[in-house]
Short mmCIF file of C-alpha atoms and ligand atoms in Angstrom, two decimals:
data_model
loop_
_atom_site.label_atom_id
_atom_site.label_comp_id
_atom_site.label_asym_id
_atom_site.label_seq_id
_atom_site.Cartn_x
_atom_site.Cartn_y
_atom_site.Cartn_z
CA UNK A 1 -38.96 -8.83 -6.28
CA UNK A 2 -36.64 -11.66 -8.33
CA UNK A 3 -32.57 -11.60 -9.22
CA UNK A 4 -30.14 -14.08 -10.61
CA UNK A 5 -26.56 -14.18 -8.61
CA UNK A 6 -23.22 -15.89 -10.56
CA UNK A 7 -21.56 -16.84 -7.75
CA UNK A 8 -17.69 -17.86 -8.37
CA UNK A 9 -16.65 -19.10 -4.94
CA UNK A 10 -13.24 -19.93 -6.45
CA UNK A 11 -10.14 -20.86 -4.98
CA UNK A 12 -7.98 -21.56 -1.36
CA UNK A 13 -9.93 -19.39 1.01
CA UNK A 14 -12.55 -18.32 -1.83
CA UNK A 15 -15.22 -20.98 -1.16
CA UNK A 16 -14.73 -20.37 2.57
CA UNK A 17 -15.31 -17.04 2.72
CA UNK A 18 -17.90 -17.46 0.81
CA UNK A 19 -20.58 -20.04 2.57
CA UNK A 20 -20.82 -16.29 4.87
CA UNK A 21 -21.29 -14.02 2.09
CA UNK A 22 -24.67 -17.10 0.51
CA UNK A 23 -25.60 -17.44 4.27
CA UNK A 24 -26.36 -14.15 4.99
CA UNK A 25 -28.56 -13.40 0.96
CA UNK A 26 -30.46 -16.71 1.97
CA UNK A 27 -31.62 -14.82 5.54
CA UNK A 28 -32.62 -11.98 3.83
CA UNK A 29 -33.76 -12.96 0.96
CA UNK A 30 -36.28 -15.35 2.76
CA UNK A 31 -37.24 -12.37 5.35
CA UNK A 32 -38.13 -9.67 3.31
CA UNK A 33 -40.27 -11.94 0.56
CA UNK A 34 -36.91 -11.94 -2.60
CA UNK A 35 -36.84 -14.69 -4.61
CA UNK A 36 -32.74 -14.45 -5.21
CA UNK A 37 -31.03 -17.06 -7.48
CA UNK A 38 -27.75 -18.57 -6.30
CA UNK A 39 -25.78 -20.31 -8.65
CA UNK A 40 -22.15 -21.42 -8.34
CA UNK A 41 -20.18 -21.50 -11.32
CA UNK A 42 -16.15 -22.72 -11.56
CA UNK A 43 -14.54 -20.30 -12.22
CA UNK A 44 -9.95 -19.63 -11.87
CA UNK A 45 -7.97 -22.85 -10.44
CA UNK A 46 -10.64 -24.89 -9.65
CA UNK A 47 -12.20 -23.96 -13.49
CA UNK A 48 -8.36 -24.84 -14.90
CA UNK A 49 -8.54 -28.26 -13.36
CA UNK A 50 -11.69 -28.71 -14.04
CA UNK A 51 -11.86 -27.32 -17.84
CA UNK A 52 -8.58 -26.23 -18.26
CA UNK A 53 -10.52 -23.28 -18.77
CA UNK A 54 -10.03 -20.60 -15.66
CA UNK A 55 -13.44 -18.92 -17.09
CA UNK A 56 -15.41 -21.45 -18.93
CA UNK A 57 -18.23 -20.04 -21.48
CA UNK A 58 -21.30 -21.34 -18.79
CA UNK A 59 -19.22 -19.38 -16.29
CA UNK A 60 -19.12 -16.54 -17.93
CA UNK A 61 -22.20 -16.50 -19.50
CA UNK A 62 -24.39 -17.24 -16.25
CA UNK A 63 -22.48 -14.40 -15.41
CA UNK A 64 -23.51 -11.92 -18.79
CA UNK A 65 -26.91 -13.11 -17.77
CA UNK A 66 -27.23 -13.05 -13.81
CA UNK A 67 -27.92 -9.54 -12.13
CA UNK A 68 -24.79 -9.38 -10.72
CA UNK A 69 -21.39 -11.50 -9.81
CA UNK A 70 -20.32 -12.25 -5.94
CA UNK A 71 -16.70 -13.40 -6.18
CA UNK A 72 -14.59 -15.38 -3.36
CA UNK A 73 -11.03 -15.20 -4.60
CA UNK A 74 -8.79 -17.15 -7.18
CA UNK A 75 -5.16 -18.13 -7.35
CA UNK A 76 -2.51 -20.41 -5.67
CA UNK A 77 0.47 -21.69 -5.68
CA UNK A 78 -0.82 -24.84 -8.03
CA UNK A 79 -0.60 -22.91 -10.63
CA UNK A 80 1.37 -20.28 -10.38
CA UNK A 81 4.25 -21.69 -11.63
CA UNK A 82 6.68 -19.38 -13.86
CA UNK A 83 5.89 -21.19 -16.32
CA UNK A 84 2.35 -21.79 -16.39
CA UNK A 85 0.55 -21.93 -19.72
CA UNK A 86 -2.85 -20.36 -18.11
CA UNK A 87 -3.66 -19.09 -14.43
CA UNK A 88 -6.13 -17.84 -13.28
CA UNK A 89 -6.04 -14.60 -12.80
CA UNK A 90 -5.99 -14.45 -16.91
CA UNK A 91 -9.77 -15.34 -16.11
CA UNK A 92 -10.18 -13.32 -12.92
CA UNK A 93 -9.46 -10.09 -15.12
CA UNK A 94 -10.58 -11.55 -17.89
CA UNK A 95 -14.37 -11.89 -16.84
CA UNK A 96 -13.83 -8.40 -15.57
CA UNK A 97 -13.12 -7.02 -19.14
CA UNK A 98 -16.20 -8.74 -20.59
CA UNK A 99 -18.10 -6.73 -17.74
CA UNK A 100 -17.19 -3.32 -18.59
CA UNK A 101 -16.98 -3.21 -14.52
CA UNK A 102 -14.04 -0.42 -15.26
CA UNK A 103 -15.28 1.40 -11.54
CA UNK A 104 -13.84 -0.57 -8.91
CA UNK A 105 -15.29 0.90 -5.96
CA UNK A 106 -12.51 0.00 -2.00
CA UNK A 107 -15.12 1.47 0.86
CA UNK A 108 -12.15 2.22 3.93
CA UNK A 109 -13.99 2.21 7.10
CA UNK A 110 -12.75 2.78 9.56
CA UNK A 111 -14.01 0.20 13.23
CA UNK A 112 -13.83 2.49 16.12
CA UNK A 113 -14.09 -1.75 18.03
CA UNK A 114 -11.36 -2.83 15.71
CA UNK A 115 -9.11 0.85 16.16
CA UNK A 116 -6.01 -1.67 18.56
CA UNK A 117 -6.75 -4.51 15.04
CA UNK A 118 -4.88 -2.53 13.40
CA UNK A 119 -0.38 -2.27 13.93
CA UNK A 120 -0.58 1.27 12.60
CA UNK A 121 -1.64 3.72 16.11
CA UNK A 122 -5.66 4.39 16.88
CA UNK A 123 -5.42 7.91 17.14
CA UNK A 124 -4.23 8.08 13.27
CA UNK A 125 -6.85 5.70 12.43
CA UNK A 126 -9.99 7.31 14.71
CA UNK A 127 -12.89 8.58 12.14
CA UNK A 128 -10.95 7.35 8.86
CA UNK A 129 -13.30 7.05 5.97
CA UNK A 130 -11.90 7.03 1.82
CA UNK A 131 -13.44 5.16 -1.13
CA UNK A 132 -11.23 4.69 -3.29
CA UNK A 133 -12.44 4.32 -6.93
CA UNK A 134 -9.42 2.43 -9.36
CA UNK A 135 -9.51 1.80 -13.29
CA UNK A 136 -9.68 -1.74 -12.63
CA UNK A 137 -10.44 -2.61 -17.30
CA UNK A 138 -7.49 -0.63 -18.55
CA UNK A 139 -3.66 0.02 -17.58
CA UNK A 140 -0.56 -2.16 -17.46
CA UNK A 141 -2.71 -4.85 -16.44
CA UNK A 142 -3.99 -5.08 -19.97
CA UNK A 143 -1.24 -4.12 -22.76
CA UNK A 144 0.21 -6.49 -24.61
CA UNK A 145 2.82 -8.73 -22.95
CA UNK A 146 6.24 -10.00 -24.27
CA UNK A 147 8.79 -11.72 -23.41
CA UNK A 148 12.10 -12.98 -25.35
CA UNK A 149 14.40 -14.98 -23.87
CA UNK A 150 16.76 -11.84 -23.14
CA UNK A 151 13.95 -9.18 -22.31
CA UNK A 152 10.23 -8.70 -20.78
CA UNK A 153 7.77 -5.68 -21.58
CA UNK A 154 4.83 -4.66 -20.35
CA UNK A 155 3.40 -2.35 -22.74
CA UNK A 156 0.19 0.17 -19.79
CA UNK A 157 -2.16 2.45 -21.84
CA UNK A 158 -5.20 4.71 -20.67
CA UNK A 159 -7.30 6.67 -23.42
CA UNK A 160 -8.70 9.95 -22.67
CA UNK A 161 -12.09 8.04 -22.39
CA UNK A 162 -10.84 5.68 -20.75
CA UNK A 163 -9.99 7.66 -18.06
CA UNK A 164 -13.15 10.82 -18.48
CA UNK A 165 -15.37 8.28 -17.14
CA UNK A 166 -12.85 6.51 -14.12
CA UNK A 167 -13.05 10.57 -12.95
CA UNK A 168 -16.63 11.09 -13.55
CA UNK A 169 -17.87 7.88 -11.87
CA UNK A 170 -14.80 9.11 -8.42
CA UNK A 171 -16.31 12.61 -8.35
CA UNK A 172 -19.93 11.11 -7.97
CA UNK A 173 -18.52 9.39 -5.27
CA UNK A 174 -17.01 13.02 -4.07
CA UNK A 175 -20.34 14.65 -4.09
CA UNK A 176 -22.21 12.11 -1.88
CA UNK A 177 -19.17 12.34 1.11
CA UNK A 178 -17.23 15.15 1.95
CA UNK A 179 -16.68 16.65 -1.59
CA UNK A 180 -12.65 15.66 -1.79
CA UNK A 181 -11.55 14.39 -5.18
CA UNK A 182 -7.99 13.00 -5.06
CA UNK A 183 -6.11 11.35 -8.36
CA UNK A 184 -3.26 9.57 -8.36
CA UNK A 185 -0.89 9.08 -10.72
CA UNK A 186 3.36 9.14 -11.94
CA UNK A 187 2.38 11.94 -14.21
CA UNK A 188 6.35 12.93 -12.64
CA UNK A 189 7.89 9.81 -14.94
CA UNK A 190 4.75 8.13 -16.55
CA UNK A 191 3.13 9.58 -20.26
CA UNK A 192 0.26 7.68 -19.21
CA UNK A 193 0.41 9.57 -15.88
CA UNK A 194 0.70 13.23 -17.03
CA UNK A 195 -2.48 12.10 -19.47
CA UNK A 196 -4.10 11.01 -17.03
CA UNK A 197 -3.48 14.41 -14.78
CA UNK A 198 -4.17 16.42 -17.96
CA UNK A 199 -8.09 14.80 -18.37
CA UNK A 200 -8.76 14.96 -15.14
CA UNK A 201 -8.39 18.38 -14.65
CA UNK A 202 -10.21 19.26 -17.23
CA UNK A 203 -13.26 17.07 -15.85
CA UNK A 204 -13.27 18.54 -12.84
CA UNK A 205 -13.26 22.14 -13.66
CA UNK A 206 -16.06 21.25 -16.18
CA UNK A 207 -18.54 19.27 -14.72
CA UNK A 208 -17.49 18.98 -10.89
CA UNK A 209 -16.49 22.47 -9.70
CA UNK A 210 -18.75 22.05 -6.64
CA UNK A 211 -16.03 19.08 -5.97
CA UNK A 212 -11.96 19.41 -5.09
CA UNK A 213 -9.48 18.06 -6.73
CA UNK A 214 -5.64 17.20 -5.58
CA UNK A 215 -3.05 16.04 -8.04
CA UNK A 216 -0.47 13.73 -5.70
CA UNK A 217 2.46 11.67 -6.58
CA UNK A 218 1.79 8.00 -5.98
CA UNK A 219 4.42 8.08 -4.00
CA UNK A 220 3.69 10.08 -1.86
CA UNK A 221 0.47 9.08 -1.48
CA UNK A 222 1.29 5.85 -0.19
CA UNK A 223 2.97 7.65 2.84
CA UNK A 224 0.05 9.96 3.09
CA UNK A 225 -1.73 7.32 3.28
CA UNK A 226 -1.04 6.04 6.64
CA UNK A 227 1.08 9.47 7.75
CA UNK A 228 -3.14 10.72 7.94
CA UNK A 229 -5.40 8.77 6.75
CA UNK A 230 -8.58 10.84 7.97
CA UNK A 231 -7.50 13.99 5.04
CA UNK A 232 -8.29 11.96 2.55
CA UNK A 233 -12.30 11.04 1.32
CA UNK A 234 -11.95 10.11 -2.08
CA UNK A 235 -9.06 8.34 -4.28
CA UNK A 236 -9.37 7.51 -7.86
CA UNK A 237 -5.97 6.34 -9.24
CA UNK A 238 -4.87 3.73 -12.43
CA UNK A 239 -5.58 -0.10 -12.06
CA UNK A 240 -1.99 -1.10 -10.91
CA UNK A 241 -1.97 1.99 -8.36
CA UNK A 242 -5.22 0.94 -6.88
CA UNK A 243 -4.57 -2.95 -6.31
CA UNK A 244 -1.23 -1.79 -4.60
CA UNK A 245 -2.35 0.89 -2.78
CA UNK A 246 -5.84 -1.13 -1.35
CA UNK A 247 -4.39 -3.03 0.37
CA UNK A 248 -1.74 -0.69 1.85
CA UNK A 249 -5.42 1.34 2.72
CA UNK A 250 -6.56 -2.37 4.41
CA UNK A 251 -3.80 -2.31 7.46
CA UNK A 252 -5.67 0.85 8.17
CA UNK A 253 -9.76 -0.74 8.64
CA UNK A 254 -7.05 -3.46 10.49
CA UNK A 255 -7.16 -7.10 7.51
CA UNK A 256 -6.96 -7.64 4.67
CA UNK A 257 -9.64 -9.47 5.08
CA UNK A 258 -12.52 -6.38 5.94
CA UNK A 259 -11.99 -4.84 2.88
CA UNK A 260 -15.05 -5.29 0.12
CA UNK A 261 -15.14 -3.99 -2.88
CA UNK A 262 -17.76 -3.60 -6.35
CA UNK A 263 -16.94 -3.37 -9.78
CA UNK A 264 -19.28 -1.77 -11.70
CA UNK A 265 -19.78 -0.24 -15.55
CA UNK A 266 -22.55 1.21 -17.20
CA UNK A 267 -25.71 -0.41 -15.81
CA UNK A 268 -27.08 -1.92 -13.16
CA UNK A 269 -25.11 -5.52 -12.59
CA UNK A 270 -21.87 -5.43 -10.83
CA UNK A 271 -18.76 -7.55 -9.77
CA UNK A 272 -18.94 -8.13 -6.25
CA UNK A 273 -15.41 -9.74 -4.21
CA UNK A 274 -13.56 -9.50 -1.40
CA UNK A 275 -10.38 -7.34 -2.20
CA UNK A 276 -8.07 -9.73 -1.13
CA UNK A 277 -6.78 -13.22 -2.39
CA UNK A 278 -7.12 -16.83 -2.02
CA UNK A 279 -4.65 -16.96 1.34
CA UNK A 280 -2.60 -20.66 0.19
CA UNK A 281 -1.31 -19.38 3.64
CA UNK A 282 -4.51 -20.28 5.36
CA UNK A 283 -6.76 -21.88 3.50
CA UNK A 284 -8.83 -25.60 4.32
CA UNK A 285 -7.97 -24.25 7.59
CA UNK A 286 -11.96 -22.44 8.24
CA UNK A 287 -10.55 -19.14 10.57
CA UNK A 288 -10.37 -16.91 6.95
CA UNK A 289 -12.19 -14.01 7.97
CA UNK A 290 -15.73 -13.28 6.22
CA UNK A 291 -16.29 -9.74 6.71
CA UNK A 292 -14.41 -8.47 2.82
CA UNK A 293 -17.18 -10.77 1.26
CA UNK A 294 -20.34 -10.66 3.54
CA UNK A 295 -19.38 -6.67 2.89
CA UNK A 296 -20.07 -7.42 -1.02
CA UNK A 297 -23.17 -9.31 -0.60
CA UNK A 298 -24.31 -5.61 1.22
CA UNK A 299 -22.82 -3.57 -1.21
CA UNK A 300 -24.48 -6.12 -4.47
CA UNK A 301 -27.68 -5.90 -2.50
CA UNK A 302 -27.05 -1.81 -2.47
CA UNK A 303 -25.46 -1.36 -6.39
CA UNK A 304 -27.03 -3.64 -8.31
CA UNK A 305 -30.51 -4.77 -7.09
CA UNK A 306 -31.93 -1.66 -5.50
CA UNK A 307 -32.20 -3.17 -1.68
CA UNK A 308 -30.74 -0.58 0.38
CA UNK A 309 -33.02 -1.45 2.96
CA UNK A 310 -31.93 -4.69 3.33
CA UNK A 311 -27.75 -3.63 2.61
CA UNK A 312 -27.95 -1.44 5.28
CA UNK A 313 -29.12 -4.35 7.78
CA UNK A 314 -26.65 -6.44 6.05
CA UNK A 315 -23.69 -4.13 7.64
CA UNK A 316 -25.17 -2.58 10.84
CA UNK A 317 -24.80 -7.09 11.16
CA UNK A 318 -21.49 -6.64 10.47
CA UNK A 319 -20.68 -4.14 12.63
CA UNK A 320 -22.96 -4.88 15.87
CA UNK A 321 -21.10 -8.47 15.76
CA UNK A 322 -17.12 -6.89 15.44
CA UNK A 323 -19.05 -4.61 18.36
CA UNK A 324 -19.55 -7.18 20.87
CA UNK A 325 -16.29 -8.29 20.55
CA UNK A 326 -16.46 -11.11 17.38
CA UNK A 327 -12.98 -11.75 15.79
CA UNK A 328 -11.56 -13.74 13.74
CA UNK A 329 -7.63 -15.00 14.48
CA UNK A 330 -6.41 -11.88 12.28
CA UNK A 331 -8.26 -9.74 13.97
CA UNK A 332 -7.63 -10.89 16.90
CA UNK A 333 -5.49 -9.28 20.06
CA UNK A 334 -3.18 -12.20 21.07
CA UNK A 335 -3.96 -14.60 23.88
CA UNK A 336 -7.39 -14.33 23.05
CA UNK A 337 -10.52 -16.50 21.82
CA UNK A 338 -10.43 -16.35 18.07
CA UNK A 339 -13.77 -17.45 16.39
CA UNK A 340 -14.25 -19.75 12.72
CA UNK A 341 -14.92 -18.26 9.17
CA UNK A 342 -18.30 -20.45 10.80
CA UNK A 343 -18.94 -18.95 13.53
CA UNK A 344 -18.20 -15.27 13.13
CA UNK A 345 -20.81 -16.37 9.60
CA UNK A 346 -23.26 -17.81 12.53
CA UNK A 347 -23.07 -14.01 14.95
CA UNK A 348 -23.56 -11.97 12.30
CA UNK A 349 -26.37 -14.20 10.67
CA UNK A 350 -28.11 -14.23 14.19
CA UNK A 351 -28.03 -10.07 14.32
CA UNK A 352 -29.79 -10.45 11.73
P1 LIG B 401 -3.76 -13.42 -0.13
O1 LIG B 401 -4.21 -11.69 -0.38
O2 LIG B 401 -4.17 -14.02 -1.41
O3 LIG B 401 -3.31 -12.82 0.67
C1 LIG B 401 -1.95 -12.01 1.72
C2 LIG B 401 -2.60 -12.16 3.59
O4 LIG B 401 -3.33 -11.74 3.93
C3 LIG B 401 -1.99 -13.01 3.46
O5 LIG B 401 -1.52 -13.76 4.80
C4 LIG B 401 -3.00 -14.48 4.09
O6 LIG B 401 -3.40 -14.68 4.92
C5 LIG B 401 -3.87 -13.26 4.56
N1 LIG B 401 -5.87 -13.31 3.86
C6 LIG B 401 -6.20 -12.63 3.04
N2 LIG B 401 -7.39 -12.60 3.15
C7 LIG B 401 -7.84 -12.84 4.63
C8 LIG B 401 -8.96 -13.56 5.10
N3 LIG B 401 -10.08 -13.26 4.69
N4 LIG B 401 -9.00 -13.10 6.22
C9 LIG B 401 -7.60 -13.54 7.34
N5 LIG B 401 -6.57 -13.55 6.99
C10 LIG B 401 -6.86 -13.11 5.24
O7 LIG B 401 -2.35 -12.48 -1.08
P2 LIG B 401 -1.72 -13.09 -1.95
O8 LIG B 401 -0.72 -14.81 -0.68
O9 LIG B 401 0.15 -12.41 -2.26
O10 LIG B 401 -2.22 -14.35 -3.39
C11 LIG B 401 -2.39 -15.51 -2.72
C12 LIG B 401 -3.32 -16.12 -4.22
O11 LIG B 401 -4.57 -14.59 -4.49
C13 LIG B 401 -2.56 -15.19 -5.57
O12 LIG B 401 -2.94 -17.06 -6.57
C14 LIG B 401 -2.99 -14.07 -5.92
O13 LIG B 401 -2.83 -14.27 -7.34
C15 LIG B 401 -4.48 -14.76 -5.51
N6 LIG B 401 -4.96 -13.45 -5.86
C16 LIG B 401 -6.68 -13.11 -5.96
C17 LIG B 401 -7.10 -12.05 -5.45
C18 LIG B 401 -8.71 -11.92 -5.78
O14 LIG B 401 -8.64 -13.34 -6.32
N7 LIG B 401 -9.04 -11.25 -6.21
C19 LIG B 401 -6.60 -11.44 -4.93
C20 LIG B 401 -5.93 -10.83 -4.31
C21 LIG B 401 -5.14 -12.03 -4.73
C1 LIG B 402 -7.24 -7.06 -6.40
C2 LIG B 402 -6.13 -8.52 -7.04
C3 LIG B 402 -6.10 -9.10 -8.36
C4 LIG B 402 -5.89 -7.45 -9.55
C5 LIG B 402 -5.56 -9.83 -9.10
C6 LIG B 402 -5.33 -11.17 -8.64
C7 LIG B 402 -5.35 -10.35 -10.73
O1 LIG B 402 -4.98 -8.84 -6.80
O2 LIG B 402 -8.40 -7.98 -7.19
O3 LIG B 402 -6.78 -7.19 -5.83
O4 LIG B 402 -4.37 -7.44 -9.38
O5 LIG B 402 -6.75 -7.43 -10.16
MN1 LIG B 403 -5.04 -7.11 -5.16
#
């Protein structure tokens, strides 16, 4: 097959982990006779430095025209002054919004070989396999922002239609899994959450009677997630709660560097990125974990290119190298020799 992929390395460890994701895609394409056009474009802080804009027109057009977008990470101290007029993060939000990718899938599966990598007890983690569906183009991230000398305001709005479509995405995923959906909100305090709960209940009763639905308040969900993570199947929630809970959930798997994501809208075009950021504390050292990015590339092959076999092969390769003991420093046991980002990527390529 022929496909065009817009590649946005971004900032910090972004380019380091993207390099490994790209090598995997190139090897798979060659092996299976696909013509992938991989076009790297400026984005985030790197694009601010070049053009003053975190999402230059050229980059946005290329993303719109592509079959899929693979993104590393953006941001960093250089562009984070409280008084900064333009931020890398604005480019990311604008891109998600422009592509209409409202459903952010963040799977969390605990690899048996990494039970010891987490700060949590192995017996709590064994068998954990859950899927977060985070609403990505609405809520407090996109509401009006105001600031004067004595106050600041961020408006949170959700429409019925925005809630309906994300709940349907989550419910369809649940049907293909264990048919259990937990909807997370703060309906004891927030009006947007009361609407969220009402709409979710209605959509599930009317269209997905075969999927069990449980509502959970976000504070309690944060607790249950580490108390009994195995009980969860699919979790659906608004933009900001999903952001926070998925960083928490990454510790079930063992590291923030492990988790991939797929952001999807109505068509097959998607935006694929690890859930972590640019990790300024380790950037430039060549020690970042590339798993989140490599597994995001696998999700890209599956969801946007329809290449299930290639996606599964890539996931099996990552799983196999972890099984064999390959570890970047974030998941290595104390006192053991860890691999660099490049060496870990080499190990995955060797498996492929
Ligand atoms: P971060 O996710 O960059 O890092 C948090 C911690 O996790 C750090 O200790 C880091 O070293 C570690 N970590 C993250 N990814 C890792 C990997 N692949 N391998 C090993 N360790 C890893 O969060 P932060 O430090 O709070 O934010 C830094 C910048 O990243 C900020 O500007 C933020 O806005 C941005 N950010 C961007 C994205 C994105 O591009 N999608 C996501 C989150 C944060
Ligand atoms: C993420 C990040 C972003 C978010 C930031 C960088 C805007 O934390 O992708 O999880 O909050 O969505
Ligand atoms: Mn985040």
